PDB file of C-alpha atoms in Angstrom:
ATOM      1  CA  UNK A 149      -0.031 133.313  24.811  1.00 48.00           C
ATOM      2  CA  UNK A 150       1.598 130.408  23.512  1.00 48.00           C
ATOM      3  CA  UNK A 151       2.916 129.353  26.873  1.00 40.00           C
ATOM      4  CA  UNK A 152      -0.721 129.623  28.043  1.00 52.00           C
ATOM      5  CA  UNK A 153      -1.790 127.589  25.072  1.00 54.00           C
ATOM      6  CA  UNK A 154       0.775 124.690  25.550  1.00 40.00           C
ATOM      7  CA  UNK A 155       0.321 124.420  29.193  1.00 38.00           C
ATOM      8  CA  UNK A 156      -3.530 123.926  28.323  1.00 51.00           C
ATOM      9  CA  UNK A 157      -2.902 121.267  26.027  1.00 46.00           C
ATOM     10  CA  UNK A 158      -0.826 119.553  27.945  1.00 36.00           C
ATOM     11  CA  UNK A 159      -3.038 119.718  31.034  1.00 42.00           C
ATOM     12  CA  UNK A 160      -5.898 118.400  28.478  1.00 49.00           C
ATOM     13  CA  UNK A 161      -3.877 115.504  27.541  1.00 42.00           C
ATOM     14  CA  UNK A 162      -2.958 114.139  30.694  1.00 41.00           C
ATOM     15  CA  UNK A 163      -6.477 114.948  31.589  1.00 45.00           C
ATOM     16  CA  UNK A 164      -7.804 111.920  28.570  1.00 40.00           C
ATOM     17  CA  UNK A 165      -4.661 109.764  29.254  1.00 37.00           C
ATOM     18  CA  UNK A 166      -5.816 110.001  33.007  1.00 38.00           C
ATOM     19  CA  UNK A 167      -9.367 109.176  32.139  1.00 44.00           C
ATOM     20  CA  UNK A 168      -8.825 106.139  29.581  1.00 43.00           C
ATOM     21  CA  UNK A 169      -6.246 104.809  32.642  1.00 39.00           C
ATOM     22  CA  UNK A 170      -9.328 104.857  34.916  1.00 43.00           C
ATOM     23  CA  UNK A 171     -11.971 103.442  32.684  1.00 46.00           C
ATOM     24  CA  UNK A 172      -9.523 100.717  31.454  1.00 47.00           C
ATOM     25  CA  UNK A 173      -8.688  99.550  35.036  1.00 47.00           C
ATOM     26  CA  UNK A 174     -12.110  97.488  35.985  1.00 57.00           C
ATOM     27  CA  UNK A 175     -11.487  95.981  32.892  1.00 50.00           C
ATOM     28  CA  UNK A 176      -8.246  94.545  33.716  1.00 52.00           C
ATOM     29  CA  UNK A 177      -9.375  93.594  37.393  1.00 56.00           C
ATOM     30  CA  UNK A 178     -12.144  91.668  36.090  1.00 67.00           C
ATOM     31  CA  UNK A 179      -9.921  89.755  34.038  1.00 70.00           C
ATOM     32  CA  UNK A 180      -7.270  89.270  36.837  1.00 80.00           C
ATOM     33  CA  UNK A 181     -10.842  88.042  38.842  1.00 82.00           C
ATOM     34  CA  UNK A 182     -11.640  85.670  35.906  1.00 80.00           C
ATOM     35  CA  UNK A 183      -7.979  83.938  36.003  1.00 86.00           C
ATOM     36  CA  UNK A 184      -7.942  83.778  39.728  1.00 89.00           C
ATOM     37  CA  UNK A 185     -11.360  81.936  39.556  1.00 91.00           C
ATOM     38  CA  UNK A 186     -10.394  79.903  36.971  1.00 91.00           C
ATOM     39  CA  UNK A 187      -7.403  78.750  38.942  1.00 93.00           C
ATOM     40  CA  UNK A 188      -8.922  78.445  42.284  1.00 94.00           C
ATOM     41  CA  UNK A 189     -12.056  76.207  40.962  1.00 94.00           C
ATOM     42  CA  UNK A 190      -9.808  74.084  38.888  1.00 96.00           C
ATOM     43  CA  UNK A 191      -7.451  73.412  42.120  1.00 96.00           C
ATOM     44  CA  UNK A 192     -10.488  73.090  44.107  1.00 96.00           C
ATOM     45  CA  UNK A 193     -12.763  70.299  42.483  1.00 96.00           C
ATOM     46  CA  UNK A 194      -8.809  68.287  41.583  1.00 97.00           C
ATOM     47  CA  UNK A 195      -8.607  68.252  44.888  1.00 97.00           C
ATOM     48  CA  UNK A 196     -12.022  67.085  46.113  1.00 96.00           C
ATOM     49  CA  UNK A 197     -12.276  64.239  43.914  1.00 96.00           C
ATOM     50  CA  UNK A 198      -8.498  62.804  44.658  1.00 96.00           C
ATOM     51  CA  UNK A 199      -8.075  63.587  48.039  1.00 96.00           C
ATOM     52  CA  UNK A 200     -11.380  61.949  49.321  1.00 96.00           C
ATOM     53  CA  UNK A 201      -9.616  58.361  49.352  1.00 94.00           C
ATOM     54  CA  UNK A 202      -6.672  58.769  51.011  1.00 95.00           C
ATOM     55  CA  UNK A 203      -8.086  61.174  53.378  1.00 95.00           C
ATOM     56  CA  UNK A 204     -10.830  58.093  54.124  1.00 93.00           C
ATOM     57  CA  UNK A 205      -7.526  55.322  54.105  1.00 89.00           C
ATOM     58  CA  UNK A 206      -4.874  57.603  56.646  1.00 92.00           C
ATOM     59  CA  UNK A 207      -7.301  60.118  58.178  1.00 92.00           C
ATOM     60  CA  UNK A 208     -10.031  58.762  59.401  1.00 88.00           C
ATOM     61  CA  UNK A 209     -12.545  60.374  57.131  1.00 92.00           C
ATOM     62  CA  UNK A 210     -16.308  59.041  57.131  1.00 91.00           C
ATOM     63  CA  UNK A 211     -17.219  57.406  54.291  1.00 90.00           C
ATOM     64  CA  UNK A 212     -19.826  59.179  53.229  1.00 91.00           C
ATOM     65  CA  UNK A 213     -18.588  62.479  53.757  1.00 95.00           C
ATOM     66  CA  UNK A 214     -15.793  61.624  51.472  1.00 94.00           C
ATOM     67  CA  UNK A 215     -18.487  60.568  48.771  1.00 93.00           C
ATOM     68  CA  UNK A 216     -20.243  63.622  49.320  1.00 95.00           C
ATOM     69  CA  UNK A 217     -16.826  65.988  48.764  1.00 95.00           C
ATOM     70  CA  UNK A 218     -16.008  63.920  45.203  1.00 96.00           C
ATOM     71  CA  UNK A 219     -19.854  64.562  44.184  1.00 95.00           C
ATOM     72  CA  UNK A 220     -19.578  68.101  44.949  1.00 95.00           C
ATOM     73  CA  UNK A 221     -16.154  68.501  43.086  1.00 96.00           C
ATOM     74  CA  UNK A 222     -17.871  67.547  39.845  1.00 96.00           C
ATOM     75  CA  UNK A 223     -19.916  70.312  39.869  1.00 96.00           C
ATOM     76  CA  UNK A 224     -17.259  72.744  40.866  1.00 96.00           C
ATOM     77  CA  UNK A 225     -15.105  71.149  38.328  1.00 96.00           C
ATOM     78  CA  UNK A 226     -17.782  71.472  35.472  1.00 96.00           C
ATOM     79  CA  UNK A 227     -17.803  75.273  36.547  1.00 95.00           C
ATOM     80  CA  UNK A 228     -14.159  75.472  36.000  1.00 95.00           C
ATOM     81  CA  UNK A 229     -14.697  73.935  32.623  1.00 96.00           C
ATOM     82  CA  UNK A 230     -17.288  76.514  31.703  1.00 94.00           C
ATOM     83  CA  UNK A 231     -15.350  80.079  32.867  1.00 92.00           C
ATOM     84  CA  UNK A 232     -12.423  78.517  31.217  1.00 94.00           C
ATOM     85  CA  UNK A 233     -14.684  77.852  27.664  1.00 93.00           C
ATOM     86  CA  UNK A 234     -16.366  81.807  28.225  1.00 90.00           C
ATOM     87  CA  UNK A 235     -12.785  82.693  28.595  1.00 88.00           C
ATOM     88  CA  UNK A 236     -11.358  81.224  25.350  1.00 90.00           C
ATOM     89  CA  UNK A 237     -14.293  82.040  23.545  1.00 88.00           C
ATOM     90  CA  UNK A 238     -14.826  85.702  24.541  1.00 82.00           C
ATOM     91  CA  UNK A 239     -10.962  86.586  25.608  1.00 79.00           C
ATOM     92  CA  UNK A 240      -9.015  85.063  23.286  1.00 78.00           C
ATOM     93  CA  UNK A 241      -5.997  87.011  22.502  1.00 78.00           C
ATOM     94  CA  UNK A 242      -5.361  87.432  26.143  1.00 77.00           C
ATOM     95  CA  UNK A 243      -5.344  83.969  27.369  1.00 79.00           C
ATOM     96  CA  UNK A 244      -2.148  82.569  28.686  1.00 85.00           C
ATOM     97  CA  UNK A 245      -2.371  79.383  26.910  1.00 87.00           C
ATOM     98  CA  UNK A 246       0.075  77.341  29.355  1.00 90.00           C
ATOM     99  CA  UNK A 247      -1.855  77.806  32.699  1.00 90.00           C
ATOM    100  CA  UNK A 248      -5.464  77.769  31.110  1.00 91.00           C
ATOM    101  CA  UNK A 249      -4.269  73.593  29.713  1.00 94.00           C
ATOM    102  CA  UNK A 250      -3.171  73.133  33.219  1.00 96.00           C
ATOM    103  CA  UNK A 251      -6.248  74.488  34.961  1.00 95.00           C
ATOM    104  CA  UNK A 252      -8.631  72.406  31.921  1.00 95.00           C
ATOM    105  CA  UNK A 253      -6.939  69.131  32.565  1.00 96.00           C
ATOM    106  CA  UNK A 254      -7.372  69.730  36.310  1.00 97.00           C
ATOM    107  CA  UNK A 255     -10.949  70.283  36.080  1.00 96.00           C
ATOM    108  CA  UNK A 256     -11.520  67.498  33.518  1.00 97.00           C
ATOM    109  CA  UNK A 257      -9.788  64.795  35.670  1.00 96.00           C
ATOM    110  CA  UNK A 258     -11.996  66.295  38.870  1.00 96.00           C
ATOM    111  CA  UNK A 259     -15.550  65.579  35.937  1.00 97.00           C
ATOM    112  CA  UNK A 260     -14.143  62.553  34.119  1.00 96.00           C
ATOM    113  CA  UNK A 261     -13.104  60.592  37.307  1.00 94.00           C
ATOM    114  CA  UNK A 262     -16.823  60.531  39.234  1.00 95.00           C
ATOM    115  CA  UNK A 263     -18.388  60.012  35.533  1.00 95.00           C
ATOM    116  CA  UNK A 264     -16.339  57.104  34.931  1.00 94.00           C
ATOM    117  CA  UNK A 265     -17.333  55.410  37.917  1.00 91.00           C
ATOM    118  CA  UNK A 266     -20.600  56.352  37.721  1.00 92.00           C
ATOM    119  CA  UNK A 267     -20.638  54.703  33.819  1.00 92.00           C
ATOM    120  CA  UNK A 268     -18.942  51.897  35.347  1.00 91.00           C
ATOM    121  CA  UNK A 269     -21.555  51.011  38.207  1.00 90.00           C
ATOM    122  CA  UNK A 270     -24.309  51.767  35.529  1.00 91.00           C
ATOM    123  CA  UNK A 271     -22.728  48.701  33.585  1.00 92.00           C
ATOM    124  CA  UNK A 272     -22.546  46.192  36.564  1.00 95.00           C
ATOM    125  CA  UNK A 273     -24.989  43.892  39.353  1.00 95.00           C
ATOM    126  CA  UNK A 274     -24.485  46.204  42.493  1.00 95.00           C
ATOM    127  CA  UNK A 275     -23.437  43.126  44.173  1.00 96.00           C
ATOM    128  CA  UNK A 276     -19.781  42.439  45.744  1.00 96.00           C
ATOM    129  CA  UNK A 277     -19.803  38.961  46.260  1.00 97.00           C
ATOM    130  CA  UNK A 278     -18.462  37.063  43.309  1.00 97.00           C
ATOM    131  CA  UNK A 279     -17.330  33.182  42.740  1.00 98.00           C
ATOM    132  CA  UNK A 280     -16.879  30.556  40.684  1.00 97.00           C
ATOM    133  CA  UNK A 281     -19.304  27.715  42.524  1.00 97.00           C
ATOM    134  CA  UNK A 282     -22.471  29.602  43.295  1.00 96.00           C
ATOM    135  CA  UNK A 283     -24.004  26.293  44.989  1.00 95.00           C
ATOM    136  CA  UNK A 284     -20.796  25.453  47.090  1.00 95.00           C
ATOM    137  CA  UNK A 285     -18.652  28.677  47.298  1.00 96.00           C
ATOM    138  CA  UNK A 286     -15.474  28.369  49.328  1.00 95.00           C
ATOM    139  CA  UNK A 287     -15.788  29.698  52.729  1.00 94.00           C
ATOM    140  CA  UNK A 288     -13.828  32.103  54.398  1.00 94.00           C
ATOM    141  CA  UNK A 289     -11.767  30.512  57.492  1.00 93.00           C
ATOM    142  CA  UNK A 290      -8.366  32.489  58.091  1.00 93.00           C
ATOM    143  CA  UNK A 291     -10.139  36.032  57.129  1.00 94.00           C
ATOM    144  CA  UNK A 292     -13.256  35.144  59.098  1.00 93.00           C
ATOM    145  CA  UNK A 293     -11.506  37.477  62.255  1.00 93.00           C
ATOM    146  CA  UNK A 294     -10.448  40.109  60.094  1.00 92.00           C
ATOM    147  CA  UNK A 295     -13.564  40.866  59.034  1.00 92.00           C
ATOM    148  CA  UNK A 296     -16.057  40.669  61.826  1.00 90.00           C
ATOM    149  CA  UNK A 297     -16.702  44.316  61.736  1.00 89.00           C
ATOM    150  CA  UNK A 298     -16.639  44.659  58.266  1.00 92.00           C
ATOM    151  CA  UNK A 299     -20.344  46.241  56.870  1.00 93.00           C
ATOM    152  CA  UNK A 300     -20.567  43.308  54.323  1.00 94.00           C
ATOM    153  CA  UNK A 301     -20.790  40.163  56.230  1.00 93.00           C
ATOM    154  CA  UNK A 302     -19.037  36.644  55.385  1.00 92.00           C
ATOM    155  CA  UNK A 303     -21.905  34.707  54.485  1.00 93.00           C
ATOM    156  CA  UNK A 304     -22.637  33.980  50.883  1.00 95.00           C
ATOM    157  CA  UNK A 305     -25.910  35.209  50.438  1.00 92.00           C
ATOM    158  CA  UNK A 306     -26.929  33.404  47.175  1.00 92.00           C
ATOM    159  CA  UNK A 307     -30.716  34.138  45.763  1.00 94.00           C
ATOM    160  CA  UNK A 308     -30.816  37.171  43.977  1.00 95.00           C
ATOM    161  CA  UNK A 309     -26.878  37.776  43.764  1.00 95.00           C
ATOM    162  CA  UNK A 310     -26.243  34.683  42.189  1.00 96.00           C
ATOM    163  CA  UNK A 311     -28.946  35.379  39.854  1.00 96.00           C
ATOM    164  CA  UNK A 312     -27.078  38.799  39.310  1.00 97.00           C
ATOM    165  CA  UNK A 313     -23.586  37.127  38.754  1.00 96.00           C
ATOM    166  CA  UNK A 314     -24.380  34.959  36.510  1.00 96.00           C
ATOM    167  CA  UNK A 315     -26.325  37.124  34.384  1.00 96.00           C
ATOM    168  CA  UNK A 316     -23.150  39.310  34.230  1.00 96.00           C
ATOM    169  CA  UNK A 317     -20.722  37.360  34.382  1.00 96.00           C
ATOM    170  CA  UNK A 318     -21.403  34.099  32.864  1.00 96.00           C
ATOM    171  CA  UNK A 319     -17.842  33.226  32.689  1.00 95.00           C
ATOM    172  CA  UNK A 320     -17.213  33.180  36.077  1.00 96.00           C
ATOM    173  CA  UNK A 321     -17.184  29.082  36.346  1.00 96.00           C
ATOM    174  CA  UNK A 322     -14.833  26.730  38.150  1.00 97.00           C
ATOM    175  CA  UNK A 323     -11.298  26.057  36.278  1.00 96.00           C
ATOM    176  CA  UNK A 324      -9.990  22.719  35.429  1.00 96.00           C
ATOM    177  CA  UNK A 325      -6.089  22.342  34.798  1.00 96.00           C
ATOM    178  CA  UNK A 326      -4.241  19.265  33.505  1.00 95.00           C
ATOM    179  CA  UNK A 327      -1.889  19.541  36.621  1.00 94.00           C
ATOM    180  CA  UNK A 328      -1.954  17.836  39.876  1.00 95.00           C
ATOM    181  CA  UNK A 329      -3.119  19.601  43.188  1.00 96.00           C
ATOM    182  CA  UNK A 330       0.577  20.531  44.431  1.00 93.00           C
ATOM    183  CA  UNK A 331       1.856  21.477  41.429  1.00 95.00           C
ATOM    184  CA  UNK A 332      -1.501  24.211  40.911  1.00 96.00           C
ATOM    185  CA  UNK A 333      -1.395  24.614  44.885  1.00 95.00           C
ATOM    186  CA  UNK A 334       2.428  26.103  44.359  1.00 95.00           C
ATOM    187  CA  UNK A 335       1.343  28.531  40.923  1.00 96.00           C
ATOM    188  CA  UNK A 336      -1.513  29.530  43.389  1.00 96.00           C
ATOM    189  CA  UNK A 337       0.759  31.056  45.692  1.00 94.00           C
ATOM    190  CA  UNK A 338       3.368  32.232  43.225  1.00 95.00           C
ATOM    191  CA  UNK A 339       0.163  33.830  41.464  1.00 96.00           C
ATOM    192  CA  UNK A 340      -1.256  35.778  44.874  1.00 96.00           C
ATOM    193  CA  UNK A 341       2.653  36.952  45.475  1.00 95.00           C
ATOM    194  CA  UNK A 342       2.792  38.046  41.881  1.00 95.00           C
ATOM    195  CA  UNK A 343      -0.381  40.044  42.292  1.00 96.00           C
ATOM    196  CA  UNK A 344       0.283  41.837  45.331  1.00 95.00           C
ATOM    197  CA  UNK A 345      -2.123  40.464  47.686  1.00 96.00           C
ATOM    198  CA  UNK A 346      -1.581  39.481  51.285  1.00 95.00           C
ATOM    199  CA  UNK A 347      -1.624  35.996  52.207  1.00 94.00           C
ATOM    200  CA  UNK A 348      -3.742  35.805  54.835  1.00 92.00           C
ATOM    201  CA  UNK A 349      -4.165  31.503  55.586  1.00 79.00           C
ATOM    202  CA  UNK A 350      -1.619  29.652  57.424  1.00 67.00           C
ATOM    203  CA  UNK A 351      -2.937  25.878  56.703  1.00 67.00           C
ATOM    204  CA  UNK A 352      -6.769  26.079  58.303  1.00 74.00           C
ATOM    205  CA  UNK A 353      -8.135  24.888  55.570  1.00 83.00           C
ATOM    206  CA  UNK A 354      -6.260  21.919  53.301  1.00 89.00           C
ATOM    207  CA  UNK A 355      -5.553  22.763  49.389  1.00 92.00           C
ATOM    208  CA  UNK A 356      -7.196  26.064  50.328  1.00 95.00           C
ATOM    209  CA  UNK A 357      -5.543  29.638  50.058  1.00 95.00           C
ATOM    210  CA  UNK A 358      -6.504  33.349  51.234  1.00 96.00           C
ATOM    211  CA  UNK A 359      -5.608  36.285  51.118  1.00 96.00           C
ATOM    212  CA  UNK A 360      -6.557  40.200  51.077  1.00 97.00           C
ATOM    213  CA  UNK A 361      -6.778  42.386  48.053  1.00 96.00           C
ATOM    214  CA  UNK A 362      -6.113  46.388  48.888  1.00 95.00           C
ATOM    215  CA  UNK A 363      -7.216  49.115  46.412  1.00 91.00           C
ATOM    216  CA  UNK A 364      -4.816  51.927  45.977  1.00 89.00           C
ATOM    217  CA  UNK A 365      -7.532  55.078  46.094  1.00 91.00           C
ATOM    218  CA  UNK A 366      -9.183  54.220  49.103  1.00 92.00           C
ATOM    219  CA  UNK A 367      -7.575  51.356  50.532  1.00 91.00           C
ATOM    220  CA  UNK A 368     -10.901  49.278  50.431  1.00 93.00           C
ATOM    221  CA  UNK A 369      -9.877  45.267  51.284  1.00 94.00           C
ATOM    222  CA  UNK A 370     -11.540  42.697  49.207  1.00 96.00           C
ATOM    223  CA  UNK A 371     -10.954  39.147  50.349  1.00 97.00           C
ATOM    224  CA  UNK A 372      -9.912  36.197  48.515  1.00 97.00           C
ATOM    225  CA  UNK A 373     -10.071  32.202  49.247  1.00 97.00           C
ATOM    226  CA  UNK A 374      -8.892  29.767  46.644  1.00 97.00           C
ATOM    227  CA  UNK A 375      -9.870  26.449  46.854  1.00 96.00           C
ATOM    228  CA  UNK A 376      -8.143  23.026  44.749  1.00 97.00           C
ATOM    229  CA  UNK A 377     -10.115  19.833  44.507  1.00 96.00           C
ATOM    230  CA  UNK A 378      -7.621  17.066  42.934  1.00 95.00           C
ATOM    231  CA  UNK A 379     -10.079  14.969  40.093  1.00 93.00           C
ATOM    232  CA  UNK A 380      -7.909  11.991  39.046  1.00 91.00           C
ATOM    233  CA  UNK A 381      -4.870  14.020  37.652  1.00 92.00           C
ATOM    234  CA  UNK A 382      -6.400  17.297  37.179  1.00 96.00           C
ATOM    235  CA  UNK A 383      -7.318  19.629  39.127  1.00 97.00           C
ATOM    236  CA  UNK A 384     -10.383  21.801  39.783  1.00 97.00           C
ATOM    237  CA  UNK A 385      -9.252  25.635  40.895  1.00 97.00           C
ATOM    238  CA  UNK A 386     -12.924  27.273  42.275  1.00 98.00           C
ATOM    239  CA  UNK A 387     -12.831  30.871  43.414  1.00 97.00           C
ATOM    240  CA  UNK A 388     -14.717  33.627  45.505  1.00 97.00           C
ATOM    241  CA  UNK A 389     -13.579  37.758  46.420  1.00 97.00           C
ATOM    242  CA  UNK A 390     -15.533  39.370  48.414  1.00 97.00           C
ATOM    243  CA  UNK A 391     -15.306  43.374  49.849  1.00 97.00           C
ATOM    244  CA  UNK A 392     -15.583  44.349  53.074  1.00 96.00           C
ATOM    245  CA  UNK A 393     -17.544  47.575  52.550  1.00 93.00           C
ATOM    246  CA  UNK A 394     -19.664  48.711  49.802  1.00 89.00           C
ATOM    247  CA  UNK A 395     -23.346  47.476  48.085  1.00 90.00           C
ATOM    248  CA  UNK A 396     -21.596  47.410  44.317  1.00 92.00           C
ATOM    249  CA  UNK A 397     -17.999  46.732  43.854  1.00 93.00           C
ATOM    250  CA  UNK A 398     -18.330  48.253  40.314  1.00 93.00           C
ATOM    251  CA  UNK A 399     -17.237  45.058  38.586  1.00 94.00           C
ATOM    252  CA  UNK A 400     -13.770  44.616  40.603  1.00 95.00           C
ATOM    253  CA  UNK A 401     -14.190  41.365  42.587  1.00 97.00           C
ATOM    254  CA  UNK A 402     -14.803  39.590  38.583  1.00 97.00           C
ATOM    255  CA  UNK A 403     -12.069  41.820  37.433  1.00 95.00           C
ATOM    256  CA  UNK A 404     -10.086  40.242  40.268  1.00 97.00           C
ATOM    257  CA  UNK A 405     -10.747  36.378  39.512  1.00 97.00           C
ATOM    258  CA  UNK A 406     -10.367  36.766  35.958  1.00 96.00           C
ATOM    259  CA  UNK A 407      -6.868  38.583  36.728  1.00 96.00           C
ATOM    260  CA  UNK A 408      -5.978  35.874  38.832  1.00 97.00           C
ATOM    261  CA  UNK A 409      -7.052  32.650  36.666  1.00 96.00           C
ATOM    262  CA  UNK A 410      -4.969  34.518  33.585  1.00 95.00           C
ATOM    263  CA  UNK A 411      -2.089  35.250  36.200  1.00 94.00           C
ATOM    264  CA  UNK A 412      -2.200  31.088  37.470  1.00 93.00           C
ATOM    265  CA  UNK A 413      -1.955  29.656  33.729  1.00 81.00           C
TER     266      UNK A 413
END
């Protein structure tokens, strides 16, 4: 009878321990599902928003397809951001603490990179044309070839841009230094190989200088021509960048002459 009794409990017990097993394991593959999400959206929308550039620069990519794939990793980046906040606030104890940082910084980079550039456009003329002389901007001459396929074309258009420009960026004006036109003429070039820009002129135009300006991300080329006009001992340093492709070059072709005029002095 005892026998009988113990085998029965025993069968009972296993019984329960086999039951709680069972109802515990959904639980536990949901929360395997909620990590793997976490991980794969995080990856994901990193991904989309970095990749776009240099997948436009070495692969061919369209343009606006690689536009479209950073827009759509913000949203599958702010989805990352939410399971992970659900998963802090409603699993806490069972968060691994190292990978859920990881995955959050991923997904924050993949949201704060698109916003920042959105902010940033937001901010500035959607113009890309930018110099110091808005009646008598230096021309291109030595570039003129490089870009005659480029969307933007080389003419200054004036009007309504230079309205824009100097609205925003009043201190874009022609420079005057106390120094005579070869001595500026040689910190020009000093200034463009201190930069990182390709020199681009080879003499076509006298006391003038060109050269091409190429973003990291994408690879976009903005082009540069410097021009010096000797006035008694001074000289007068006048200015223009210009990109190749885009409608707003979020504020970078000021960014660039104002980085250049600090760099020359």
């Amino acid at each position: 009878m005892a026998l009988r009794d113990f085998f029965a409990a025993l069968i009972a017990s296993h019984r329960v321990w086999v039951g709680s097993y069972c109802s515990c394991e959904p639980f536990y593959m949901r929360r395997r599902a909620v990590k793997a999400l976490i991980a794969l959206t995080s990856v994901v929308s990193f991904l989309m928003v970095t990749l776009p550039g240099p997948l436009y620069q070495y692969a061919g990519v369209n343009l606006g397809t690689a536009f479209a794939l950073i827009r759509s990793g913000v949203y599958v980046g702010g989805a990352a951001l939410i399971l992970i906040i659900l998963q802090v606030l409603l699993k806490r104890k069972s968060v691994n603490w190292g990978s859920t940082t990881l995955f959050a910084i991923l997904a924050l980079v993949a949201v704060a990179m698109p916003l920042s550039m959105a902010s940033k456009a937001s901010t500035v003329p959607p113009i890309h044309d930018i110099t110091t002389h808005v009646t008598n901007p230096p021309e291109f001459v030595a570039i003129a070839p490089l870009r005659k396929d480029a969307p933007n074309p080389i003419t200054y258009e004036g009007g309504e841009v230079t309205r824009q420009q100097l609205d925003a960026y009043p201190e874009i004006k022609t420079q005057r230094l106390p120094q005579p036109i070869n001595e500026v003429y040689m910190a020009a070039e000093k200034a463009i190989e201190s930069l990182g820009w390709e020199r681009v002129s080879a003499g076509e135009q006298p006391d003038t200088l060109e050269a091409t300006d190429t973003t990291t991300w994408f690879g976009f080329k903005d082009d540069v021509v410097i021009r010096l006009t000797a006035q008694g001992d001074d000289t007068l340093v006048d200015m223009r960048s210009k990109s190749r492709v885009g409608r707003s070059d979020l504020g970078k072709n000021a960014e660039r002459i104002n980085q250049f005029f600090a760099e020359l002095r």
